[in-house]
XYZ file of C-alpha atoms in Angstrom:
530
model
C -3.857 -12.395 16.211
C -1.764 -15.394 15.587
C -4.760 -17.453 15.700
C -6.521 -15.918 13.399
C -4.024 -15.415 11.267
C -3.203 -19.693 10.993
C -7.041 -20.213 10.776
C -7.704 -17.444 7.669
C -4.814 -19.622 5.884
C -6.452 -23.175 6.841
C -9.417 -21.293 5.224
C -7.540 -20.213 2.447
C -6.201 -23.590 1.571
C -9.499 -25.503 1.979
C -10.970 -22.807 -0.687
C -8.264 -23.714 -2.929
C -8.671 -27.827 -2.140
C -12.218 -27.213 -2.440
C -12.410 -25.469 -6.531
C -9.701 -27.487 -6.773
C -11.999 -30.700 -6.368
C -15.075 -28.649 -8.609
C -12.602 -29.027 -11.259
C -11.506 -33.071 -10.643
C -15.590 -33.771 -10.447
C -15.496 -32.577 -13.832
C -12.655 -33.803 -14.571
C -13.779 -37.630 -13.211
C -16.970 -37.269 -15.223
C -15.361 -36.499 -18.567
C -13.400 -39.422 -17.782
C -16.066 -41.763 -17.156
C -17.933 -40.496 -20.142
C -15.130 -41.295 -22.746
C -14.185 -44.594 -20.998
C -17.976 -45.966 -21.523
C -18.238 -44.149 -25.210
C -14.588 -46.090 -25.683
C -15.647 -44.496 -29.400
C -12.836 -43.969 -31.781
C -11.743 -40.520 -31.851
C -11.957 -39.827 -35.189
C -15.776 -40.417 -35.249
C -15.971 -37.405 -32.925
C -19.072 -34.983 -34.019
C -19.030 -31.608 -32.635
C -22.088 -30.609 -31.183
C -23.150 -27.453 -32.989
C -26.191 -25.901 -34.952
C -24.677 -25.303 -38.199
C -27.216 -22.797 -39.426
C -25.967 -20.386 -36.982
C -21.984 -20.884 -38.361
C -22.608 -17.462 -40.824
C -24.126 -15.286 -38.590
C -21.977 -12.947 -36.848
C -23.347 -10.543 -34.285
C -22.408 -7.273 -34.879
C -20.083 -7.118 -31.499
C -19.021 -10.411 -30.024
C -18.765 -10.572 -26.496
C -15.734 -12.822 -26.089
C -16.727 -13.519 -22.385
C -20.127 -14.563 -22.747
C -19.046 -17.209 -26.370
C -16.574 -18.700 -24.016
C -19.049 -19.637 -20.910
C -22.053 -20.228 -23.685
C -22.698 -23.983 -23.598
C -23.100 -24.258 -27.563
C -19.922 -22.483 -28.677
C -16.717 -23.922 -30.218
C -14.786 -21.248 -27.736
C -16.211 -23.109 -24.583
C -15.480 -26.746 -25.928
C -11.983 -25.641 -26.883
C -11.287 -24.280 -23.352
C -12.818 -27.241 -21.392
C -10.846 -29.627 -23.429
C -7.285 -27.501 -23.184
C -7.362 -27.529 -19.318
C -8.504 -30.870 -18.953
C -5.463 -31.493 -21.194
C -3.217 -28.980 -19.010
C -4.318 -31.718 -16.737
C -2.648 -34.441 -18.436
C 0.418 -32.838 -19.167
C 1.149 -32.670 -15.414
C 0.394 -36.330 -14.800
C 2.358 -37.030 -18.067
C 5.600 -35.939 -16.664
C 4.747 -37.541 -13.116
C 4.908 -40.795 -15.142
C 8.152 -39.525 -16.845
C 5.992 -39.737 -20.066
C 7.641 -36.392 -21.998
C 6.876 -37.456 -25.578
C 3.015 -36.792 -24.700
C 3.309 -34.417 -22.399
C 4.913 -32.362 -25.541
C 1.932 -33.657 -27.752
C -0.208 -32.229 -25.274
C 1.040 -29.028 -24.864
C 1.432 -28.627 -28.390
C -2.127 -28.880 -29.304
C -2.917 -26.610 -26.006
C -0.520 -23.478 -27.677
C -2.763 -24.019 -30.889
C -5.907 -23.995 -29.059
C -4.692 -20.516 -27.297
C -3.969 -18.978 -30.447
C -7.226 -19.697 -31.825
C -9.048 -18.531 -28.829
C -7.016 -15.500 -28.957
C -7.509 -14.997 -32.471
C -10.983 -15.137 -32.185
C -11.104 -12.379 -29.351
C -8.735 -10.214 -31.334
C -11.114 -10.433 -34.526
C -14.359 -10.572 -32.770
C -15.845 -13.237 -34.291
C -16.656 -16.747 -33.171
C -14.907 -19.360 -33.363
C -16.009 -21.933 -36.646
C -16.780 -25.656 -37.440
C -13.555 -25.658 -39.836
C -11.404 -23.966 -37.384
C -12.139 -25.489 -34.183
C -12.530 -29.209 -35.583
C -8.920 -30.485 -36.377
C -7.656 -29.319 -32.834
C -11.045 -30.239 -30.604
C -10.377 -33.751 -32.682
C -6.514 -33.978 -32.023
C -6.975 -33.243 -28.604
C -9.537 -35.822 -28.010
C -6.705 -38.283 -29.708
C -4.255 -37.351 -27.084
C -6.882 -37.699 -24.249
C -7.938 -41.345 -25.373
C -4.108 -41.828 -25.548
C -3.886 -40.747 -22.068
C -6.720 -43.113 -20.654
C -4.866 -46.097 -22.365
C -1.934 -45.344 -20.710
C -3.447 -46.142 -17.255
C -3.452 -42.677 -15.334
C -6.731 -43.485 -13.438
C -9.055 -41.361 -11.448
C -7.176 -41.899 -7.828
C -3.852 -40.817 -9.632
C -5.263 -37.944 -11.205
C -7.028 -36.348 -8.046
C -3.382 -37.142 -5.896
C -1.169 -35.482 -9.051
C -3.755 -32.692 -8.764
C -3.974 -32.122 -4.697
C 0.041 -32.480 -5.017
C 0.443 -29.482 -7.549
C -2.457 -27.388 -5.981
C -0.356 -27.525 -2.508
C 3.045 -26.766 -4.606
C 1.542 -23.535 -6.332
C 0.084 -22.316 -3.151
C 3.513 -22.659 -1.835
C 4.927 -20.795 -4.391
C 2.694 -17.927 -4.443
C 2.937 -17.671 -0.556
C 6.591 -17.264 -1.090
C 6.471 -15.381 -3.825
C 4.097 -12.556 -1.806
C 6.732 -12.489 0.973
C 9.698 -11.849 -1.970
C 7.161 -9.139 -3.007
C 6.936 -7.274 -0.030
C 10.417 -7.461 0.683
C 11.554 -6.268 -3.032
C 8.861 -3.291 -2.276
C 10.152 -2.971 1.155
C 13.754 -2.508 -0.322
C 12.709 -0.055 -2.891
C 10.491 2.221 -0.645
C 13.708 2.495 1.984
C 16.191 3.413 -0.356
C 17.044 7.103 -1.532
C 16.029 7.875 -5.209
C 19.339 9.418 -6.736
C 17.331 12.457 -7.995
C 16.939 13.123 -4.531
C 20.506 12.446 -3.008
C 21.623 14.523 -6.477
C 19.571 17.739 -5.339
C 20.550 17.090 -1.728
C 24.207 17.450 -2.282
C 23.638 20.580 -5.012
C 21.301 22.113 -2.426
C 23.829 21.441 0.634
C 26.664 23.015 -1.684
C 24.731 25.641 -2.364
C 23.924 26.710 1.562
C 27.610 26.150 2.838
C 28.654 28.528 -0.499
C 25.815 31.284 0.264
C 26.168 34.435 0.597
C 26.332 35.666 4.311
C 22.867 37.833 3.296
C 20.776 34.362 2.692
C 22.023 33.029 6.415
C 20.730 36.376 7.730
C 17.675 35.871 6.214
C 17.217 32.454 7.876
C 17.784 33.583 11.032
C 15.387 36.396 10.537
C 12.564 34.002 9.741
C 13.538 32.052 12.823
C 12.743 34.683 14.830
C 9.532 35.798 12.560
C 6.523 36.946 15.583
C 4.359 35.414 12.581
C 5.634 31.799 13.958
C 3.838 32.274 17.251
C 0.770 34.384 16.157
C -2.282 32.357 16.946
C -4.167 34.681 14.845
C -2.345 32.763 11.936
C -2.967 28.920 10.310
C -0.012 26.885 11.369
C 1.266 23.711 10.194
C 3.693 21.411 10.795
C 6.100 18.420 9.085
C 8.232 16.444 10.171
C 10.233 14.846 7.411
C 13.912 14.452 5.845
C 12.767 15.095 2.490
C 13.270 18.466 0.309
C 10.943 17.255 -2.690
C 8.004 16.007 -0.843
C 8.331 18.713 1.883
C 8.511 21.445 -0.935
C 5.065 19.866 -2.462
C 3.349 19.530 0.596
C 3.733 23.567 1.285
C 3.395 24.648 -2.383
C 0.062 22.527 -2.465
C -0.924 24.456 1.125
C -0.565 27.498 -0.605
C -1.777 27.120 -4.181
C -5.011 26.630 -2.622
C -5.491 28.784 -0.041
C -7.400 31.780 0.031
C -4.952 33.803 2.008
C -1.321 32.027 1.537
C 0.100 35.200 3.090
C -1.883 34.180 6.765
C -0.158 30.683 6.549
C 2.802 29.334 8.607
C 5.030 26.660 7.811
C 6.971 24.458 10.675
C 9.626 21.804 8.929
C 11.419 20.168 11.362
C 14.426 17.802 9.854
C 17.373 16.283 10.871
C 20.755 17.328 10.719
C 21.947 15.625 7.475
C 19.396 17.070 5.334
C 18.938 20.511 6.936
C 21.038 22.811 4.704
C 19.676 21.326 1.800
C 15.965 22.076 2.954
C 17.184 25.638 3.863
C 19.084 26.363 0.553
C 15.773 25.279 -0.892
C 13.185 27.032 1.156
C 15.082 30.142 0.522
C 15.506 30.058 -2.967
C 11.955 29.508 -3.646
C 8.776 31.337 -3.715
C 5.761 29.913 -1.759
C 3.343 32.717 -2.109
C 4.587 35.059 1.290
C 3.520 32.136 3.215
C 6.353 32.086 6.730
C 8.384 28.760 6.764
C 10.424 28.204 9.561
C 12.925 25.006 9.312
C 14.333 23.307 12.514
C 16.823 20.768 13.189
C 15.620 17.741 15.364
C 18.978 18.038 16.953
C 18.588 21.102 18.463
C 15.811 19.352 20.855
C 17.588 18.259 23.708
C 14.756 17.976 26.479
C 13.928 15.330 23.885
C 16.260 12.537 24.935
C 16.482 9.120 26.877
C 15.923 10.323 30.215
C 12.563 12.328 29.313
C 11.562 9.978 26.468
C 10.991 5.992 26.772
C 10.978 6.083 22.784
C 14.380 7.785 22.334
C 15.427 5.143 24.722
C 14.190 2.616 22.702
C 15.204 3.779 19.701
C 18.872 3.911 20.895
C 18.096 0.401 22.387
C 20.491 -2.633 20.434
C 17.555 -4.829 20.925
C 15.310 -2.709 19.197
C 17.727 -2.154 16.122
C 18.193 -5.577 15.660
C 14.326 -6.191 15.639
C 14.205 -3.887 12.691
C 17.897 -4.491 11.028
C 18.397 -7.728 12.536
C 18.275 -11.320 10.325
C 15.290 -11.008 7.629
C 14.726 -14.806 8.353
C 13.806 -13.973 12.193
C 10.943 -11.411 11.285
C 8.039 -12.775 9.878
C 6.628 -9.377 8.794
C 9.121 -8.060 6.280
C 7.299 -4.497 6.498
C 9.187 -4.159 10.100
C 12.395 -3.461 8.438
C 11.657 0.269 7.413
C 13.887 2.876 8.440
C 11.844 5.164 9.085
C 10.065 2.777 12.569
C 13.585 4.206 13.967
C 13.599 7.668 13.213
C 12.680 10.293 15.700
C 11.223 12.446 12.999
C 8.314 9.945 12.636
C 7.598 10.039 16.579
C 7.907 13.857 16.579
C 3.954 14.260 16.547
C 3.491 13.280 19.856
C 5.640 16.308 20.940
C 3.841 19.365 18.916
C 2.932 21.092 22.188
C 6.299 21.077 23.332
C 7.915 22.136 20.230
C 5.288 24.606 19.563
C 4.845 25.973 23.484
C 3.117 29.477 22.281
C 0.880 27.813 19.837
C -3.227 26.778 20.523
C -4.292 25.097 17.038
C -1.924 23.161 14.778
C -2.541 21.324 11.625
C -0.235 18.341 11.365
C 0.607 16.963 7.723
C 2.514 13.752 6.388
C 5.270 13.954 4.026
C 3.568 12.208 1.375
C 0.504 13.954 0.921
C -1.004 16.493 -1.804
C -3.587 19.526 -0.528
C -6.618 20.220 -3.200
C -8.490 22.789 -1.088
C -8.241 25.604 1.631
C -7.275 24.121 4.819
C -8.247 26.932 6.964
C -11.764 25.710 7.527
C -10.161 23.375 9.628
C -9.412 26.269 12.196
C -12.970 26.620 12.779
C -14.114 23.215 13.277
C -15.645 22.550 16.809
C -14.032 19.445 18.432
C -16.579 19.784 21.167
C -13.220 19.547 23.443
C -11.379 16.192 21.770
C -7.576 16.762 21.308
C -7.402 15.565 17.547
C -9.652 15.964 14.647
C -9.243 12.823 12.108
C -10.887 11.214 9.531
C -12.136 7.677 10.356
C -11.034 4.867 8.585
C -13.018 1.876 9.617
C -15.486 2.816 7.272
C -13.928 1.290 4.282
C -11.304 -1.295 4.989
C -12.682 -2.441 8.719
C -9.631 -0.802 10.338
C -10.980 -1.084 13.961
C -8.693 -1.152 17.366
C -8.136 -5.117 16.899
C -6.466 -5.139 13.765
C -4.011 -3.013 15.422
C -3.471 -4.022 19.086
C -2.950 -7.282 21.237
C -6.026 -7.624 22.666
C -4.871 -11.119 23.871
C -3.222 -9.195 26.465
C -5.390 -7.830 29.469
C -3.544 -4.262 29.658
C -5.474 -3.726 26.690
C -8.685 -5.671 26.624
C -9.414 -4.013 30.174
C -9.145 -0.107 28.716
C -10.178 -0.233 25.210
C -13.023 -1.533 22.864
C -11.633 -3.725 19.765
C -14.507 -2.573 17.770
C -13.598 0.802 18.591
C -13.139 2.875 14.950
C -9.662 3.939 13.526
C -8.547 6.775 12.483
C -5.323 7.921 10.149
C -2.526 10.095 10.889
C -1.667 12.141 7.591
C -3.785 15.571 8.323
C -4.754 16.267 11.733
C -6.050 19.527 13.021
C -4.921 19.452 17.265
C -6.167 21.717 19.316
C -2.838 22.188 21.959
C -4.806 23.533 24.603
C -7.114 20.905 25.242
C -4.152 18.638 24.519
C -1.614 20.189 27.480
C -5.272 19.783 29.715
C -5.254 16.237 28.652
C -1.623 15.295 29.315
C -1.425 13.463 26.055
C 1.902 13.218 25.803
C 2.527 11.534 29.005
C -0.091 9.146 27.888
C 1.837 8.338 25.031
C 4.636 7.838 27.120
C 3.067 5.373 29.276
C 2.170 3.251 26.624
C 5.697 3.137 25.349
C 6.850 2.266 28.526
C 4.342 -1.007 28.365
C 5.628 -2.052 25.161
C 8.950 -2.337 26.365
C 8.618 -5.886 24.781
C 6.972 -4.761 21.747
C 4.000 -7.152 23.091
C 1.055 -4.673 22.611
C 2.023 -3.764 18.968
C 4.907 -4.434 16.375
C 5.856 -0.975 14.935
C 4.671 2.271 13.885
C 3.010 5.328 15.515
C -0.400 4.543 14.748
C -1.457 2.048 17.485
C 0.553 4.272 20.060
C -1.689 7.098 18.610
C -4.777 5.247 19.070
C -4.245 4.560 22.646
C -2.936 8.038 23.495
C -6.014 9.554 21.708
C -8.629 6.940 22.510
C -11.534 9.056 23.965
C -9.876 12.360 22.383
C -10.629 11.709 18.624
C -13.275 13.862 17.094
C -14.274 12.324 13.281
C -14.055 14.441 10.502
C -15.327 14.561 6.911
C -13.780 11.826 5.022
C -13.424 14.323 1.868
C -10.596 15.876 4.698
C -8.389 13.058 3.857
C -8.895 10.401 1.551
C -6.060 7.451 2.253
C -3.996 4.611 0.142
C -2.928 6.428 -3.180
C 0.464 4.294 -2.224
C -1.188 0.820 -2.407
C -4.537 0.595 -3.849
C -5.124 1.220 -7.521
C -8.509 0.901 -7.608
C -9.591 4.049 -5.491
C -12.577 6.414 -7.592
C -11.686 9.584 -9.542
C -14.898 10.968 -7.483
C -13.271 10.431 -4.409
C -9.892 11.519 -5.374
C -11.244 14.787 -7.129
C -13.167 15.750 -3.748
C -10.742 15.498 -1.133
C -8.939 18.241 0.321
C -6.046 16.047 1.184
C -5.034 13.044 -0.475
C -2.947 10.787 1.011
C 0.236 8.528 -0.467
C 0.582 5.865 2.486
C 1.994 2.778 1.264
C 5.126 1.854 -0.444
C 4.596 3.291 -4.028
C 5.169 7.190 -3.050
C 4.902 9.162 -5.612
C 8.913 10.144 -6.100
C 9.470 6.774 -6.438
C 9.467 4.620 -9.769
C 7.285 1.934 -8.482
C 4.397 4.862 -8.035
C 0.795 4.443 -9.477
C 0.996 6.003 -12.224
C -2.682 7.191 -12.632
C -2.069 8.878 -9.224
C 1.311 10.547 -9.979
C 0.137 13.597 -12.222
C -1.668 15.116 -8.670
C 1.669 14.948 -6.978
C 3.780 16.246 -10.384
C 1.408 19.143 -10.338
C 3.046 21.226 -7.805
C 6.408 19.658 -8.060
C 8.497 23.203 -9.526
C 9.909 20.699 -12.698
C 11.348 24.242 -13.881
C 14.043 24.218 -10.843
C 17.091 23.729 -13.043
C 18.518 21.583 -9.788
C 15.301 19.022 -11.047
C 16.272 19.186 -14.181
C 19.738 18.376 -13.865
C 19.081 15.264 -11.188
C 15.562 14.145 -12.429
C 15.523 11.755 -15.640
C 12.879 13.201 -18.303
């Protein structure tokens, strides 16, 4: 993966060396063209029909003037970066004085251009002359000052490799600035946290009964029921991934809610769980604490959670990881690796639907009850269809423990909303699948982080494809993704860094999370910003 890595950068950078020498051909040419005119520059004509100067079409397109061979717009723009040009190789030389002429007449010739594209109407003889002539002046003055073809192309290849530099680093600064923001804990959340946590340990003994009453709900192991579980640490999201369940199902009375937390934020999620209404639907909150078959004897990743090697691969010096996305919190939380235990949690249960944290429901999820997995464990929605997310991209296949078992063309699939059918997954022993593959990447040689690639290896062979409109991916990356899509899906799906209770969200996609956030819960007034 290394490999190809190195070799899609050579690529890269022979692209880059490539339109970089498109642009010195042209550059050469113009060159050789003035030095054999050696004309004076203030007998420069401008090569323009001047019958057409009046007539204005009734909507310029700014974008076709500028690449039209016979336009002032076009001749301004080929002679400003040729001149951009110059004013690098100008201050190579230590030559400031024309480096300032230079990029002096470039700043007029952007405001024109941008004039004309505010206004709409091409550019004219009167306007573009006196700059297209001055800069022609400073050109010639250029050429007499000796920077010749073989300096230009070396000033060029010099600056092309700088900025390619720069914008390497400057991705890596981006990813760890969105890295840093994604980790930390919105104050509007730690604000309702420690109002909601107040609120449980000041309660009224009546609300604790009432807990323990739903804990002990037959409605949490009635099969005849829709269950579904999260595992997750936070009140808001949690809160809009049930209200969303509910507000569009047909029966929100039939549905059954497993939250599983941990210990820090489990009073607030009760204190809010209670004091809300989520249509009759049974919720039943859990502390990942109070699991303890799940530990480091019965586990390999408690183990290597708890591991000081492992926490300083994730914590450890920023310099030593090359993948800055590594460092997320959440790669060493046991809530994220609790979905590889839902039989054992859930012992009395058959069919369970399992949902992210950071997703929004638009339609009825019972449906998903009914489908026929024609025996497979998990029902997910491919994803290789749109961004070529197949086994390789995931996996080492460089080593032989997984080139001999799986297929790197083999098609992805997401974790977000999975229907599992528990039966077929206790017959399949997935969990102890799971854990052999853990054990393997003791090193971390077969894959870097997450619970995906675990997933697809404990799954592989047990993965029955659903609808894409089930779950439609990325609304925490890619801003590009179609209304159509978004509007049809019956789970949509945050994954990325820009979640939608953070500032740094998407904005276009926000309003679908918003919409079942309870805004009127005077706790979210007092600790959200309007």
């Amino acid at each position: 993966m290394r490999r190809r890595r190195v070799a899609r950068r050579r690529l890269l950078s022979w692209i880059w060396l490539l339109l970089a020498s498109f642009s010195l051909v042209g550059l050469v040419l113009f060159m050789v063209q003035h030095h054999h005119q050696q004309q004076d520059p203030s007998q420069l004509t401008l090569e323009r029909d001047t019958r057409t100067e009046n007539v204005s079409p009734p909507r310029l397109n700014f974008t076709e003037e500028v690449t039209s061979a016979s336009s002032f717009a076009r001749q301004l723009a080929e002679q400003m970066t040729l001149a951009k040009s110059y004013v690098f190789i100008a201050k190579e030389h230590n030559n400031l004085h024309l480096a300032w002429e230079l990029s002096s007449k470039i700043r007029s010739c952007q405001l024109l251009l941008s004039k004309a594209a505010m206004r709409g109407q091409p550019i004219s003889l009167d306007e573009a002359k006196q700059i297209v002539s001055g800069l022609s002046a400073l050109i010639y003055k250029a050429q007499d000052a000796h920077y010749d073809i073989a300096t230009t192309m070396m000033t060029m290849k010099s600056h092309i490799q700088a900025l390619e530099e720069r914008a390497n680093a400057a991705t890596v600064q981006t990813t760890v600035f969105g890295q840093s923001v994604a980790e930390a804990i919105p104050k509007s959340l730690h604000c309702l946290m420690i109002k909601l946590t107040s609120d449980w340990l000041t309660e009224q003994p009546s609300r604790r009964e009432v807990a323990d009453e739903n804990r002990n709900s037959p409605r949490l192991v009635d099969n005849n029921l829709y269950h579904f579980c999260i595992f997750t640490d936070n009140v808001i999201a949690a809160s809009v991934v049930v209200n969303s369940t509910v507000s569009n199902a047909d029966h929100p009375k039939q549905l059954v809610f497993h939250i599983v937390t941990n210990r820090v934020s489990y009073k607030a999620m009760q204190a809010w769980f209670l004091g809300n209404d989520f249509k009759g639907s049974a919720i039943e909150i859990q502390s990942v604490e109070e699991f303890s078959w799940l530990n480091a004897s019965y586990s390999p990743v408690v183990k290597q959670l708890q591991d000081t090697d492992s926490r300083a691969y994730y914590f450890g010096d920023q310099e030593t990881n090359s993948e800055p996305k590594v460092r997320n919190p959440k790669y060493l939380s046991l809530l994220n690796h609790l979905r590889f235990y839902i039989p054992e949690i859930y012992p009395q249960l058959e069919k369970i639907v399992f949902l992210d944290d950071d997703v929004v429901v638009q339609k009825d999820l019972t449906p998903l009850f009914s489908l026929d997995l024609h025996g497979n464990v998990n029902g997910a929605v491919e994803t290789c269809l749109e961004a070529f997310h197949r086994y390789y991209k995931y996996l080492n296949f460089s080593d032989p423990l997984i080139s001999s078992k799986f297929d790197p063309q083999a098609c992805g699939w997401a974790f977000g909303m999975n229907v599992f059918d528990l039966i077929a997954w206790r017959k399949a022993n997935v969990t102890a699948r799971y854990h052999h593959w853990q054990e393997k990447n003791r090193e971390r040689t077969l894959w870097k982080l997450g619970t995906l690639p675990p997933g697809l290896l404990a799954f592989y062979g047990l993965t029955e494809p659903l609808d894409r409109r089930w779950h439609v991916l990325g609304l925490g990356y890619d801003v590009n993704i179609d209304n159509r899509l978004i509007e049809t899906a019956a789970v949509i799906h945050y994954n990325g860094n820009m979640k939608p209770w953070l500032k740094i969200a998407i904005g276009r996609y926000k309003p679908f999370w918003l919409k079942f956030l309870n805004s009127s819960h005077p706790y979210l007034q007092d600790c959200v910003p309007a």
